[in-house]
Short mmCIF file of C-alpha atoms in Angstrom, two decimals:
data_model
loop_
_atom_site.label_atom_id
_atom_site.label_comp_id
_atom_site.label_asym_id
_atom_site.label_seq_id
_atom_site.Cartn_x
_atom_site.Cartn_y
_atom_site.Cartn_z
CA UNK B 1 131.32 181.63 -2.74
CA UNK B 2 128.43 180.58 -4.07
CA UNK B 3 126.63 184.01 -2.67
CA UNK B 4 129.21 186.02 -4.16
CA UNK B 5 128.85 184.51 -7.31
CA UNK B 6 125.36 185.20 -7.40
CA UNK B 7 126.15 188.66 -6.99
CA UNK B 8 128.41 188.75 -9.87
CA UNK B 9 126.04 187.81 -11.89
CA UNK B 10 124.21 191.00 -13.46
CA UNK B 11 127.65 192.52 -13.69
CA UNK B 12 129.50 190.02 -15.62
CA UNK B 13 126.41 187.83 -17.17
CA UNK B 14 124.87 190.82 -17.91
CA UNK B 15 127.78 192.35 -20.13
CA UNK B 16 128.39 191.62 -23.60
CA UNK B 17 131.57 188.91 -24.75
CA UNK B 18 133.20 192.16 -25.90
CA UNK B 19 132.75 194.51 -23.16
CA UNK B 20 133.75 192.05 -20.35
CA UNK B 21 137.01 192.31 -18.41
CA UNK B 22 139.42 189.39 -17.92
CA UNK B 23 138.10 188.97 -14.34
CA UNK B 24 134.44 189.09 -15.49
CA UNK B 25 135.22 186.25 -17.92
CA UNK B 26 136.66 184.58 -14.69
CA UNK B 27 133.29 184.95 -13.41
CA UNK B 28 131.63 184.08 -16.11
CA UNK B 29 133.22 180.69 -15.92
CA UNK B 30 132.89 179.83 -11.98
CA UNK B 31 129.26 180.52 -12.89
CA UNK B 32 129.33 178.28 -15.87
CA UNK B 33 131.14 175.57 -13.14
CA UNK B 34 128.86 175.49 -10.79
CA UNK B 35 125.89 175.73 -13.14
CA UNK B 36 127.31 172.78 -14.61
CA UNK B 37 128.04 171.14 -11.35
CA UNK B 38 124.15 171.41 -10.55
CA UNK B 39 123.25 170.13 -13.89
CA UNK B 40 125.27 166.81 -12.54
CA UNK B 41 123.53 166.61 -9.89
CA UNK B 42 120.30 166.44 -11.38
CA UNK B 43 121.67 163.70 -13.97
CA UNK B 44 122.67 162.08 -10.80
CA UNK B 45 119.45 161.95 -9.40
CA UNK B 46 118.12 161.19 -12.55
CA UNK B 47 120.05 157.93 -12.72
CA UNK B 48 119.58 157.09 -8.77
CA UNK B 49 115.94 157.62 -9.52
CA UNK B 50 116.13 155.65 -12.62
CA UNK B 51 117.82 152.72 -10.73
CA UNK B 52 115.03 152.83 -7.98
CA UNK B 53 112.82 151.95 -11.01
CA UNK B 54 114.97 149.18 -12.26
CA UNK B 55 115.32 147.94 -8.77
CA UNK B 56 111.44 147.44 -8.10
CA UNK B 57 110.82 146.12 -11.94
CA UNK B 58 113.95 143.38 -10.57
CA UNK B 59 112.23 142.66 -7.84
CA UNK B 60 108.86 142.28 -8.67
CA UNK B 61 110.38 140.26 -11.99
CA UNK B 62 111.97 138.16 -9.15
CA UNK B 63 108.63 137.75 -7.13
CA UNK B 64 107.02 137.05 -9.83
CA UNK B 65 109.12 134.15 -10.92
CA UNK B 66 109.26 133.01 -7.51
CA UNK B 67 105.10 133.06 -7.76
CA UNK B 68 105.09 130.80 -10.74
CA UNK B 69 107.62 128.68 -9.31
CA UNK B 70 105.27 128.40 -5.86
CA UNK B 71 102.23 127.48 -8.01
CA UNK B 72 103.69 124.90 -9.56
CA UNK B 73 105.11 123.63 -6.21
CA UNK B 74 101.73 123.97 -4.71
CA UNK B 75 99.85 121.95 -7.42
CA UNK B 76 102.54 119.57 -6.73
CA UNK B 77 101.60 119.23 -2.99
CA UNK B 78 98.20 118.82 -3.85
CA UNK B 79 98.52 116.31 -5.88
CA UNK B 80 100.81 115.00 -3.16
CA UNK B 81 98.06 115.28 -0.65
CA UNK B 82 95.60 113.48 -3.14
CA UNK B 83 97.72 110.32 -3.25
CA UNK B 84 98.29 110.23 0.39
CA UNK B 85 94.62 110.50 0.85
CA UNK B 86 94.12 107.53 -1.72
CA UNK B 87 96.74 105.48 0.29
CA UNK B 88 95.35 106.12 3.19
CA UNK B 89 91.50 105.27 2.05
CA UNK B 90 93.28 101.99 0.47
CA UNK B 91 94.95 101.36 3.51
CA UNK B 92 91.15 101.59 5.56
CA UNK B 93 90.28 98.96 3.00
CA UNK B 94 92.84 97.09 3.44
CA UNK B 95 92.20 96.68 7.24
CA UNK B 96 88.67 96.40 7.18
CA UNK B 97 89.34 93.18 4.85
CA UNK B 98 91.83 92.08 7.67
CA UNK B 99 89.04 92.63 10.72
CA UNK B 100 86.76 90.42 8.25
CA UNK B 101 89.76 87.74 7.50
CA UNK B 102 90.77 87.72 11.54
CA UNK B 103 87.10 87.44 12.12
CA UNK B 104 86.45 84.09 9.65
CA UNK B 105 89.42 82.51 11.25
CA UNK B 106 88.32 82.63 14.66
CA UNK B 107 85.00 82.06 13.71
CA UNK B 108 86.32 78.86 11.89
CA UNK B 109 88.92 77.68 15.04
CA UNK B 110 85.85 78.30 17.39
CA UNK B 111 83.36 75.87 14.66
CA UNK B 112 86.05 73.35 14.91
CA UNK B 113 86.93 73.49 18.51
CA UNK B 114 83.20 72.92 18.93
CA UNK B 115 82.44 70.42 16.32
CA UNK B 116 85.65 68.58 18.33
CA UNK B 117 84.35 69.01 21.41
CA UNK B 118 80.60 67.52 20.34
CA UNK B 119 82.47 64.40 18.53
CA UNK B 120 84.48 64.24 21.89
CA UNK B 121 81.18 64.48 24.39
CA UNK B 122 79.27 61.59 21.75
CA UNK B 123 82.34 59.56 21.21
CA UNK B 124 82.44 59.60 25.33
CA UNK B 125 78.79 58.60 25.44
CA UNK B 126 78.83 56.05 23.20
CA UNK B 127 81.40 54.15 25.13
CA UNK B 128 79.43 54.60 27.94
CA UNK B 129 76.51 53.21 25.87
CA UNK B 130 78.17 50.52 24.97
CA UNK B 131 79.59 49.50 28.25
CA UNK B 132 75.53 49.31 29.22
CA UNK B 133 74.81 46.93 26.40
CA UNK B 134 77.50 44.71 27.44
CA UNK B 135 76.68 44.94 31.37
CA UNK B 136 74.25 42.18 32.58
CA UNK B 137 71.17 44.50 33.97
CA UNK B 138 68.11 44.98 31.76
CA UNK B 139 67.52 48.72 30.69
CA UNK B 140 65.28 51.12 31.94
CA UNK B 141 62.82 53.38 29.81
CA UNK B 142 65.12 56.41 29.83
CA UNK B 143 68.31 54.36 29.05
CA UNK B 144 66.40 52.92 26.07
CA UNK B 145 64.90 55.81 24.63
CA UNK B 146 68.92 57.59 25.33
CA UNK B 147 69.96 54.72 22.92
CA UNK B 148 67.40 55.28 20.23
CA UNK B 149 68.20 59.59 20.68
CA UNK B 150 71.50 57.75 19.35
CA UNK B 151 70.81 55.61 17.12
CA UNK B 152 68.65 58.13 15.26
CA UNK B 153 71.71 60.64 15.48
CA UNK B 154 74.34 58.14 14.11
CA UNK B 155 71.65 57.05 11.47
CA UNK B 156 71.43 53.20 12.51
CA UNK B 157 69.38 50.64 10.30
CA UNK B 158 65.84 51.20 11.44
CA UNK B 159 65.64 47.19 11.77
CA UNK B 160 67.56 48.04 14.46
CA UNK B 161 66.57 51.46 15.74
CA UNK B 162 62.74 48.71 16.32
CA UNK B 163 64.99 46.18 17.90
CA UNK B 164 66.09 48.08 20.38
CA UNK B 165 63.40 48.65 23.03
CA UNK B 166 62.57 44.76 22.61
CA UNK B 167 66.22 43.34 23.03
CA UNK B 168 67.58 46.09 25.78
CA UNK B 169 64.45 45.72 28.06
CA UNK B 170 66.01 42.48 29.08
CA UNK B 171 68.79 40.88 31.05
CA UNK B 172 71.57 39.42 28.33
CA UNK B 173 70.38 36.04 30.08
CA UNK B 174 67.29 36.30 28.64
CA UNK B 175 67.61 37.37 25.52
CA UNK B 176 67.03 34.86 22.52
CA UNK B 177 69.10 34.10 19.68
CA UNK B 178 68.11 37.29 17.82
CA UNK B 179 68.20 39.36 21.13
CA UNK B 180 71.53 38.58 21.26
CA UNK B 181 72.21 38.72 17.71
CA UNK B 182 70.96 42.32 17.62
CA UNK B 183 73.28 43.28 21.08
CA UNK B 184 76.10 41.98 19.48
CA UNK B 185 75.34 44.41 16.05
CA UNK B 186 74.48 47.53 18.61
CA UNK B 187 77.97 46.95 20.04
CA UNK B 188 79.67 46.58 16.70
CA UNK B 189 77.97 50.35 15.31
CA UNK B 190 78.56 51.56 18.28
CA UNK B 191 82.17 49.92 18.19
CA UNK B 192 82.57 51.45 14.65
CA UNK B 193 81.06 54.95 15.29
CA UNK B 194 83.61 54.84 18.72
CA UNK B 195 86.63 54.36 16.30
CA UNK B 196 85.51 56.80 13.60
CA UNK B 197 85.31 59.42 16.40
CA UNK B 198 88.14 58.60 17.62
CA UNK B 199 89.91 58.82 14.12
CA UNK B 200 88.36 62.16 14.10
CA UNK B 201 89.74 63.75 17.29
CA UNK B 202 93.30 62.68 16.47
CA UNK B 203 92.56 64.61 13.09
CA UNK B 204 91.38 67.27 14.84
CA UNK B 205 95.08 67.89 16.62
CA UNK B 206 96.32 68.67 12.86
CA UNK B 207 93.08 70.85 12.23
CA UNK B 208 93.21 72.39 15.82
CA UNK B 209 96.85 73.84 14.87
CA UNK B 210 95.58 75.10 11.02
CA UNK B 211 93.34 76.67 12.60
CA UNK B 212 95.53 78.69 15.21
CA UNK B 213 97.68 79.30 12.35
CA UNK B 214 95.36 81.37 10.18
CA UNK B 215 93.96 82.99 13.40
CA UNK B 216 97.81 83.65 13.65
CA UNK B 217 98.35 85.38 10.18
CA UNK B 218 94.79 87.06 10.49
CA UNK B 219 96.04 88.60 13.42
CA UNK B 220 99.50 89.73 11.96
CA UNK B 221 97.78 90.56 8.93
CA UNK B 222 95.68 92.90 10.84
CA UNK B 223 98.42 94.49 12.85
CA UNK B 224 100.20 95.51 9.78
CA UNK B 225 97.12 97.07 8.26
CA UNK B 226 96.54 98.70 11.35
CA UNK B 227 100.37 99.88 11.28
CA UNK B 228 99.83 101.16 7.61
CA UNK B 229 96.70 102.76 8.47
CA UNK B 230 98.62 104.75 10.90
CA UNK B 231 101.48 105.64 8.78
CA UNK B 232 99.45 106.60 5.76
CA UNK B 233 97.23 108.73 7.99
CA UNK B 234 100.46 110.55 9.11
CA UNK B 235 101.09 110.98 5.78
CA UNK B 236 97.97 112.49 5.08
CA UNK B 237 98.80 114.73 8.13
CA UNK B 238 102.21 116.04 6.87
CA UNK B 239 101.45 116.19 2.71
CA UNK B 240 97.88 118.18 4.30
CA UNK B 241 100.48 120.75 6.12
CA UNK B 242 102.51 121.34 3.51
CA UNK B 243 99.88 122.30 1.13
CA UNK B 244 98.71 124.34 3.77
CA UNK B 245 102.21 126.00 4.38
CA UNK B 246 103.09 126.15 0.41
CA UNK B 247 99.26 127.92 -0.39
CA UNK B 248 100.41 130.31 2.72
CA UNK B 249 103.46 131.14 0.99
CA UNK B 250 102.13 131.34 -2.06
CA UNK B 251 99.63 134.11 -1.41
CA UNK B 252 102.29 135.94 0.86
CA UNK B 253 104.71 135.76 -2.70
CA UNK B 254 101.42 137.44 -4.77
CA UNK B 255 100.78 139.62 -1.87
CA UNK B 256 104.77 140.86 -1.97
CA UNK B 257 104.39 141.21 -5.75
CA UNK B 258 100.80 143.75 -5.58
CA UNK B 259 102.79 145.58 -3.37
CA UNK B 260 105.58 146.58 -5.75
CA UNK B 261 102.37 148.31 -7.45
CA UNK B 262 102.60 151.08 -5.63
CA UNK B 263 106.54 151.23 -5.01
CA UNK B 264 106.90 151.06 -8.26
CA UNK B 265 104.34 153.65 -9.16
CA UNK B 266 106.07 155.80 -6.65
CA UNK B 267 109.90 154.95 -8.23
CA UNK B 268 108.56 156.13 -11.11
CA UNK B 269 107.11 159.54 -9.91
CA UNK B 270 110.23 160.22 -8.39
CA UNK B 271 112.53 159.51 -11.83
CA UNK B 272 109.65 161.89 -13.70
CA UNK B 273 110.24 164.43 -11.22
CA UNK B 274 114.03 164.05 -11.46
CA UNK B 275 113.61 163.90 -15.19
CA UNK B 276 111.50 167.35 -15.44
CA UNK B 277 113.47 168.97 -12.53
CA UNK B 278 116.81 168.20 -15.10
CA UNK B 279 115.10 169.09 -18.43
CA UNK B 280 113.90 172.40 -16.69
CA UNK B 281 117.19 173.25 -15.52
CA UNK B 282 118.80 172.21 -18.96
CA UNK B 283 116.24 174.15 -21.07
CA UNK B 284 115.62 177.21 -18.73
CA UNK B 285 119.09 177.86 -16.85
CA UNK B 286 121.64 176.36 -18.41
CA UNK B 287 119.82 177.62 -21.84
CA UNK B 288 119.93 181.18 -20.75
CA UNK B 289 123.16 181.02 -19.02
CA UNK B 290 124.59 179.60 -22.49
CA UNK B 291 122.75 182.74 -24.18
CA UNK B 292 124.26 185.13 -21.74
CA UNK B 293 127.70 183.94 -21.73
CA UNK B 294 127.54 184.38 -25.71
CA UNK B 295 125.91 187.72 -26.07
CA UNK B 296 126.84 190.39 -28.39
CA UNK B 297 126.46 194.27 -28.77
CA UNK B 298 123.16 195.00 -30.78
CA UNK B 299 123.99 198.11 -33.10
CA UNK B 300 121.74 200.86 -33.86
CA UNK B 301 119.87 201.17 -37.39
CA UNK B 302 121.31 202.88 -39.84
CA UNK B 303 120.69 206.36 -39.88
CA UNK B 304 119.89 206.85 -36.11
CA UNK B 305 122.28 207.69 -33.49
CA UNK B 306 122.11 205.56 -30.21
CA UNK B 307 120.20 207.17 -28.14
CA UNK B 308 121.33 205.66 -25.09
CA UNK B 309 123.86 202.70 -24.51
CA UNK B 310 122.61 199.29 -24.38
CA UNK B 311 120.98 198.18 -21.75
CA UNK B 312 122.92 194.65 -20.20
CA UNK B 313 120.27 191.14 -21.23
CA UNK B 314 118.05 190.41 -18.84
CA UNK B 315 118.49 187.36 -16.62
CA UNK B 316 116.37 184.63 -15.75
CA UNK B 317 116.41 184.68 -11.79
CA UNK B 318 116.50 180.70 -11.98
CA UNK B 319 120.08 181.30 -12.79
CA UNK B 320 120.91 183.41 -9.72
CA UNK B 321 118.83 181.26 -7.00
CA UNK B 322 120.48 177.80 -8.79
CA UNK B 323 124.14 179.16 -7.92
CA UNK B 324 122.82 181.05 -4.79
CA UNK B 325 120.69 178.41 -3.87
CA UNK B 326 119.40 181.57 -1.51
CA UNK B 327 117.71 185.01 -1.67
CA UNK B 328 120.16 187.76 -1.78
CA UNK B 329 120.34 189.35 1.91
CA UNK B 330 119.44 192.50 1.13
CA UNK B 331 118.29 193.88 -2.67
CA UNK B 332 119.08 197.66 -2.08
CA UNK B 333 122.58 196.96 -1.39
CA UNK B 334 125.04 196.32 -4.41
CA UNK B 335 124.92 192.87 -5.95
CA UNK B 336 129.04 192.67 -5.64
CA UNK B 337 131.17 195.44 -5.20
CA UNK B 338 132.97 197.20 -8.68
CA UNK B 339 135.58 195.35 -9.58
CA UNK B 340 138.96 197.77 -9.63
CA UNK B 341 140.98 196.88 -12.41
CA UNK B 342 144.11 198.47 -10.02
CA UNK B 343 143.46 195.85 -7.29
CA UNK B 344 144.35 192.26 -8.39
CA UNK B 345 145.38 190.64 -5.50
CA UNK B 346 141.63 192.37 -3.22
CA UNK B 347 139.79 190.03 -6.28
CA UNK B 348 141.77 186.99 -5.95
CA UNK B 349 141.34 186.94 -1.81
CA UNK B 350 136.98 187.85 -2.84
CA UNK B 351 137.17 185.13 -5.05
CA UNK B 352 139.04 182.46 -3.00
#
């Protein structure tokens, strides 16, 4: 149809409003329809084209948002990250001041268990002592100078720390008055010094379990800072990963928005093209067609005869290809057959 219309053109276009017959006016019309039907067309690109546009500007609009909405998130993380950090380098602190406190109290139960065990060993030897003082044998050299070691160690009156090599040397038997007065002293210190130790290592029961105790909370102290340690450091861990993940996402999100650059750029190419491809049809075929379809006879000038009849407009051959949309098969042969005015019904089966 759109061929034969085509054809149609120079002989119903091409005639004045006056000089056309009904059925070129018919033509004149399905021309006008499907020049009008092309003109759509364009518009409907146009406004696809136009919506591509709008469709990147929404998106990138949406990227964009989504941008600023993952900086903010990401400052967030590392801020996140900072604390955990700050936990986790109080948390270090924390347990090196535990390893110190568990340290002191063992350091302070192993002093004591010592200092127990010394009053223990002397409180042991000066019953022995004292047992030799009260035996009936003289004492030998060493024995003496074992009880002066003592004596000098318990801080005994140096009247007596001189008495004793004269008063020991000998048998109880002989001893004088002041021999025996002196024996009978060195058993009393020794006597008092036995029961003062002894008062000590019954203290040292209560002290022994204080000290366990501490070396007790030391050690749970420093299990829970070893426990915190841990967890803060696995917080570091996971607040470290998400910062990592959140930058990643971030610079895929700006990445995703620089590439609607170019989309956009080429969304908007296409709506010029659509844009110039419609105002070209609109001002060049649709123009002329409009001029065509109105045409009137020129007359001649006064005074002169018409030389010859009017020759029909000419017409653009935009206007021909639009509703042909292809070259005419063959230019020497006629571009539609006359039109018999007798023959009705023949145009009505051409046109249909």
């Amino acid at each position: 149809v759109q061929h034969m219309l085509a054809g149609a053109v120079a002989v119903s276009l091409g005639i004045t409003t006056e000089e056309r017959h009904a059925y070129q006016n018919e033509f004149v019309a399905m021309i006008g329809d499907v020049l009008e039907g092309v003109a759509a067309d364009k518009q409907q690109l146009v406004e696809l084209a136009q919506k591509g546009v709008e469709e990147v500007i929404s998106k990138r609009e949406m990227l964009e948002g989504e941008v600023a909405r993952q900086e903010a998130h990401v400052l967030q993380l590392q801020a996140d990250l900072g604390g955990r950090k700050e936990a986790f380098g109080e948390a270090s602190a924390v347990l090196t001041s535990a390893i110190a406190a568990l340290k002191e109290a063992e350091s302070k139960q192993l002093e004591g268990d010592q200092g127990l065990a010394e009053v223990a060993k002397l409180s042991e030897k000066l019953r022995q002592l004292k047992e030799t003082v009260e035996t009936d044998l003289a004492q030998d050299k060493s024995t003496i100078k074992e009880f002066q070691l003592v004596g000098e160690q318990l801080k005994f009156e140096p009247a007596m720390l001189e008495a004793l090599p004269y008063f020991l040397a000998k048998a109880p038997a002989d001893r004088g008055s002041f021999d025996v007065l002196a024996a009978q002293q060195l058993v009393a210190d020794l006597s008092k010094h036995i029961a003062a130790h002894e008062n000590e290592l019954a203290e040292g029961d209560s002290a022994r379990a204080s000290w366990a105790s501490a070396v007790q909370a030391a050690q749970a102290s420093l299990d829970g800072a070893k426990a915190a340690k841990e967890g803060a450091k696995d917080a570091r861990g996971e607040a470290a990963k998400a910062w990592a993940f959140g930058k990643a996402a971030l610079a895929a999100n700006k990445a995703e928005v620089k590439s609607c650059s170019p989309e956009l750029k080429e969304a908007q190419h296409g709506l010029s093209v659509a844009q110039d491809d419609l105002a070209q049809f609109t001002e060049n075929t649709l123009t002329a067609f409009r001029e065509l379809k109105e045409a009137k006879p020129t007359g001649a000038a006064p005074g002169q005869a018409a030389a010859e009849e009017p020759s029909a407009p000419e017409l653009d051959c935009h206007v021909a290809m639009e509703v042909a949309k292809e070259p005419v098969a063959n230019a020497e042969e006629p571009l539609c057959p006359s039109i018999p005015s007798e023959a009705p019904e023949e145009l009505a089966a051409t046109l249909a």
